[in-house]
Coordinates of N, CA, C and O in Angstrom, one line a residue:
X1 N 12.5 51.7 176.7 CA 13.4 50.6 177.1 C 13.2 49.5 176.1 O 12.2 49.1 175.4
X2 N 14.2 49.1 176.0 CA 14.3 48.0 174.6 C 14.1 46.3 175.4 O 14.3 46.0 176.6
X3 N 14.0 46.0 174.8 CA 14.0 44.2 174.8 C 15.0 43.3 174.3 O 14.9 42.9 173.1
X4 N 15.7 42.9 174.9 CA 16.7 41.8 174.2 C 16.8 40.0 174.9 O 17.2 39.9 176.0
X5 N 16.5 39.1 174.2 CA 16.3 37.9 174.7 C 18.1 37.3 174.7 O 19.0 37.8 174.0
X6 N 18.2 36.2 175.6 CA 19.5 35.3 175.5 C 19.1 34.5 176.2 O 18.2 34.6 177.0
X7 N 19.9 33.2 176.1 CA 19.4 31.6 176.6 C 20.6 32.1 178.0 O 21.8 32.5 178.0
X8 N 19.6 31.7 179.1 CA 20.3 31.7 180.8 C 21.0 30.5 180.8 O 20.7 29.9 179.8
X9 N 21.7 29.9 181.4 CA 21.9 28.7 181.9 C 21.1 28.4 182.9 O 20.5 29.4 183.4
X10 N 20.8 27.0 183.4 CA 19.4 26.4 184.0 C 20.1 26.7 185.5 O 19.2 27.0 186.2
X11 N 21.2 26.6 186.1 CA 21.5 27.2 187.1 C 21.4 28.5 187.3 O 21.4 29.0 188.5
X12 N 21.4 29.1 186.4 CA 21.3 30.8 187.2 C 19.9 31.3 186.9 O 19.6 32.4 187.3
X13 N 19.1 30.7 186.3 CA 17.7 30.9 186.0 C 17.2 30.7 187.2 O 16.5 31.5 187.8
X14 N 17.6 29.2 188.0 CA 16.6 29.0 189.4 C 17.7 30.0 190.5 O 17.3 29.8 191.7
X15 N 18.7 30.6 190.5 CA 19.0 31.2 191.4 C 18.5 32.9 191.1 O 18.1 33.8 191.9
X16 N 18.6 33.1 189.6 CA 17.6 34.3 189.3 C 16.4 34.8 190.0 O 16.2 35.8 190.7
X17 N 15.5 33.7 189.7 CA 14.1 33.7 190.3 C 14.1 33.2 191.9 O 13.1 33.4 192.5
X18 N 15.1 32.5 192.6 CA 15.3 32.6 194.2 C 15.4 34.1 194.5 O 14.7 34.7 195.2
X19 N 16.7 34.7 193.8 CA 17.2 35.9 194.3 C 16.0 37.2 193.7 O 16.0 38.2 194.5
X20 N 15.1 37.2 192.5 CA 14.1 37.6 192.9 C 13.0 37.9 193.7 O 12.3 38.9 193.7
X21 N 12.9 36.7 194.4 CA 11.7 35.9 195.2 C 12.4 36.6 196.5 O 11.4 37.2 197.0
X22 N 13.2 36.7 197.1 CA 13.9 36.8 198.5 C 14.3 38.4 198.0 O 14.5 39.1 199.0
X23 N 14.5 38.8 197.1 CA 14.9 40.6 197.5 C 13.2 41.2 197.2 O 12.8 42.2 197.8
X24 N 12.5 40.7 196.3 CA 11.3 41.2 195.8 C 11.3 42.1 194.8 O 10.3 42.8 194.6
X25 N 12.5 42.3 193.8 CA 13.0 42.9 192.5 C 12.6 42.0 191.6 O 12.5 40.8 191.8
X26 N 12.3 42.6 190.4 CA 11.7 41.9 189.4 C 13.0 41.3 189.0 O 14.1 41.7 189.4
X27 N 12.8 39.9 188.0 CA 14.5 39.1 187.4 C 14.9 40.1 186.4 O 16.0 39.8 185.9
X28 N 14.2 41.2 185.8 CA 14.7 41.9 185.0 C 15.3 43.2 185.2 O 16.1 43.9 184.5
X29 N 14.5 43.5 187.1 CA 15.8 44.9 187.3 C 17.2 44.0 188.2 O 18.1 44.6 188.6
X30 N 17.1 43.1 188.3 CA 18.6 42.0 188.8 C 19.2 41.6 187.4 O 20.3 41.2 187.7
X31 N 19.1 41.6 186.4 CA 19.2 41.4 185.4 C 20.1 42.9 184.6 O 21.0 42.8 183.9
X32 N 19.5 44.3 185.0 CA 19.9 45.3 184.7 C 20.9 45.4 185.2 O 22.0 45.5 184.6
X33 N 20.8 45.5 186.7 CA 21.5 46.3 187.9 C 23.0 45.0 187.3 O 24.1 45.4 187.0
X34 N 22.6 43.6 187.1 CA 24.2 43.3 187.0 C 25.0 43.6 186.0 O 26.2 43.7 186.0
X35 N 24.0 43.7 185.1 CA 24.7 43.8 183.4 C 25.3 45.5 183.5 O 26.4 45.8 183.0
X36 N 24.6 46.6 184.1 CA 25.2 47.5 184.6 C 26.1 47.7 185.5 O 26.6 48.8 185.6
X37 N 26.6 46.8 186.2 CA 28.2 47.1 187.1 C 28.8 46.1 186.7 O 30.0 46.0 187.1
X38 N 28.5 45.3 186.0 CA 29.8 44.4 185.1 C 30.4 45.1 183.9 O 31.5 45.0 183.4
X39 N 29.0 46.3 183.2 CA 29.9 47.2 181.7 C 30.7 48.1 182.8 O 31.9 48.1 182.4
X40 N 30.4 48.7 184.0 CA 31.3 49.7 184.6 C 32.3 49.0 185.2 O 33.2 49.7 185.6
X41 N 32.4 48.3 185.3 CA 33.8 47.3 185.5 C 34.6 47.3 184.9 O 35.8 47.4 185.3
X42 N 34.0 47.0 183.6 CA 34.8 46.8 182.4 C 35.3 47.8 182.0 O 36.5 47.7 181.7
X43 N 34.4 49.4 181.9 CA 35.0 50.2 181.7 C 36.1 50.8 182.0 O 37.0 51.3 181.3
X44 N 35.9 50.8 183.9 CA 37.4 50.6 184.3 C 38.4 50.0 184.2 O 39.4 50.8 184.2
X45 N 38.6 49.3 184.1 CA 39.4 47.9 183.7 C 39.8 48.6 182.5 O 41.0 48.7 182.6
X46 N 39.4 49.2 181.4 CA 39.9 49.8 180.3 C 40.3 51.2 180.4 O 40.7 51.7 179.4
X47 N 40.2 52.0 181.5 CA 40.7 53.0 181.6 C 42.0 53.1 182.3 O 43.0 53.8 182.3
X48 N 41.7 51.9 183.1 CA 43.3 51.6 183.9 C 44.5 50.9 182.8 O 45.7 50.8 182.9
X49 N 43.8 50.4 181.7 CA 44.9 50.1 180.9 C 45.2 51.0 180.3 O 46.2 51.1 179.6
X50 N 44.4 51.9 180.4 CA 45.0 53.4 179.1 C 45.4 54.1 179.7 O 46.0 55.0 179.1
X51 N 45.5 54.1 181.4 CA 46.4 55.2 181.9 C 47.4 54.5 181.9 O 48.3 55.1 181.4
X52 N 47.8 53.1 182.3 CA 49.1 52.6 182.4 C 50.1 52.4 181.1 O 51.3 52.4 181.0
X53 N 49.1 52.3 180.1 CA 49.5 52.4 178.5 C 50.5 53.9 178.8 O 51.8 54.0 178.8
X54 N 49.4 55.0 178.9 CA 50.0 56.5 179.0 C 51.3 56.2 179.4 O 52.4 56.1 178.8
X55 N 51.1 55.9 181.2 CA 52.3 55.8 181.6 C 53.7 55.5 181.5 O 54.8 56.1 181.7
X56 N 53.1 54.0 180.8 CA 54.6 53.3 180.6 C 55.4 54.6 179.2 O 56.5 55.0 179.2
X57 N 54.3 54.9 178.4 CA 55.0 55.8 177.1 C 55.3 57.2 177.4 O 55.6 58.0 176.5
X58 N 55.3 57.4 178.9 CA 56.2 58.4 179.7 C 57.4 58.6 180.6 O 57.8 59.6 181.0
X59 N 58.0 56.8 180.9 CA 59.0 56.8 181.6 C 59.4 56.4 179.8 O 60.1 57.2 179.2
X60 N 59.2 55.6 179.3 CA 59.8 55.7 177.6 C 60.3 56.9 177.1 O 61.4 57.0 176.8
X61 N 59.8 57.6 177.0 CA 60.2 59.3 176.8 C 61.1 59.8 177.9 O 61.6 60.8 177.6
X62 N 61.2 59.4 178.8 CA 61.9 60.0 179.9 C 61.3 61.5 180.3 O 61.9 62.5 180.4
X63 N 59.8 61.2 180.6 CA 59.0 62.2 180.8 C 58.5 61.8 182.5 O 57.3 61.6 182.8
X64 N 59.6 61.6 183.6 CA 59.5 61.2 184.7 C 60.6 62.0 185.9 O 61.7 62.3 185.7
X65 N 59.4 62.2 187.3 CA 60.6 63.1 187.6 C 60.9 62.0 188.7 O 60.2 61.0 189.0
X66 N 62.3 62.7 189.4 CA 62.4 61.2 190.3 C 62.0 61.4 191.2 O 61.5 62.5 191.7
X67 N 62.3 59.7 192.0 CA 61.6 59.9 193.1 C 62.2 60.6 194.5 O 61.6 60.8 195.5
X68 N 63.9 61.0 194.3 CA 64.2 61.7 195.1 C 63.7 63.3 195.0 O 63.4 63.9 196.1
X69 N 63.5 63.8 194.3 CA 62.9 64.8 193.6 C 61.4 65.0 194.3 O 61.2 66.0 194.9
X70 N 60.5 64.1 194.1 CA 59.6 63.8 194.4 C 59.6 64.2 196.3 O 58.8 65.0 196.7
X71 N 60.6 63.4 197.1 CA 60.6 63.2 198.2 C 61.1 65.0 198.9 O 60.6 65.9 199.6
X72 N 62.1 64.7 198.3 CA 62.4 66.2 198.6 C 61.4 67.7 198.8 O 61.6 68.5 199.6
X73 N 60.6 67.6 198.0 CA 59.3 68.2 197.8 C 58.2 67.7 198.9 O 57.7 68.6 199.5
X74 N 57.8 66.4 199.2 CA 57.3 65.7 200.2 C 57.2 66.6 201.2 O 56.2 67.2 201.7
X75 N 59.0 66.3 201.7 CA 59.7 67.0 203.0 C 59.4 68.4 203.6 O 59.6 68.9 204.7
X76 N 58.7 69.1 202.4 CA 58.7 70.8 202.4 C 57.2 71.1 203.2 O 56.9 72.0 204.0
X77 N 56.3 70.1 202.8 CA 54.8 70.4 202.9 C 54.6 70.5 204.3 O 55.5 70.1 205.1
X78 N 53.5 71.1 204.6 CA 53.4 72.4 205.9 C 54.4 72.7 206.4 O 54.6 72.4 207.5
X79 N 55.4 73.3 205.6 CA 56.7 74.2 206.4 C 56.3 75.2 206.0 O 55.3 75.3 205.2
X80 N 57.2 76.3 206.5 CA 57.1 77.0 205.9 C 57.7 77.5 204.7 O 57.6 78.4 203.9
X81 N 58.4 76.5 204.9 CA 59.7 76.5 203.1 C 58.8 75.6 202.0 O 59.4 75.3 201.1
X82 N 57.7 75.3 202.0 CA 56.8 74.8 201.9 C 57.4 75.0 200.2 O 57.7 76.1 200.0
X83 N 57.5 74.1 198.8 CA 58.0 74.4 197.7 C 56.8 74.0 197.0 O 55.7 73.8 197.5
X84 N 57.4 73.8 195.3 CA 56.3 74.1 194.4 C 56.8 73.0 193.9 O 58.0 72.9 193.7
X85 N 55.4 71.8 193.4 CA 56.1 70.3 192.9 C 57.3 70.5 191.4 O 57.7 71.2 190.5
X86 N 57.5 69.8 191.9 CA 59.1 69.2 190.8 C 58.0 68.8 189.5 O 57.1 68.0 189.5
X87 N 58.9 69.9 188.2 CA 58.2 69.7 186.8 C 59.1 69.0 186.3 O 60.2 68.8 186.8
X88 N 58.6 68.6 185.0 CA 59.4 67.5 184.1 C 60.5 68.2 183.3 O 61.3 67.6 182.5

C-alpha cells in the first residue's frame, strides 16, 4: 500500500476524526472506502457518456429500429406467435 499526503480542509478533518471515533474505522480506511466510490462513480458517469456518445452516432447513421417495430414485437411475447426481435 502506498502513501500519499494532501492538505484536508479543517472542517472535514474534525468530522473525519468524529466519523472515525463513532464507526471505529481508522480515518484512513474512511478515507479509502470514499475515494473508492467517488473513482466508481466517476467511472460510471464516463461509461454512460460513451454509451450515449455510441448512441447518439446510431440514430445519426440511421442504425435505429422503430418504435412501432419494437412494439409490435413486444405484443408477440408469451404467445405463441411469439417472434424474433426486429434487426437493423
Amino acid at each position: 500500500m502506498s502513501t500519499t499526503s494532501f492538505r484536508l480542509d479543517d472542517d472535514l478533518q474534525e468530522k473525519l476524526e468524529i466519523t472515525a471515533n463513532r464507526t471505529k474505522r481508522s480515518k484512513g480506511w474512511i478515507i479509502n472506502d470514499a475515494l473508492r466510490r467517488y473513482i466508481e462513480q466517476e467511472e460510471l458517469k464516463q461509461r454512460i457518456l460513451e454509451e450515449t456518445q455510441d448512441a447518439l452516432a446510431d440514430i445519426e447513421a440511421s442504425r435505429v429500429v422503430s418504435g412501432e417495430e419494437v412494439m409490435k414485437w413486444l405484443e408477440t411475447w408469451g404467445t405463441a406467435a411469439e417472434t424474433k426481435p426486429p434487426l437493423l
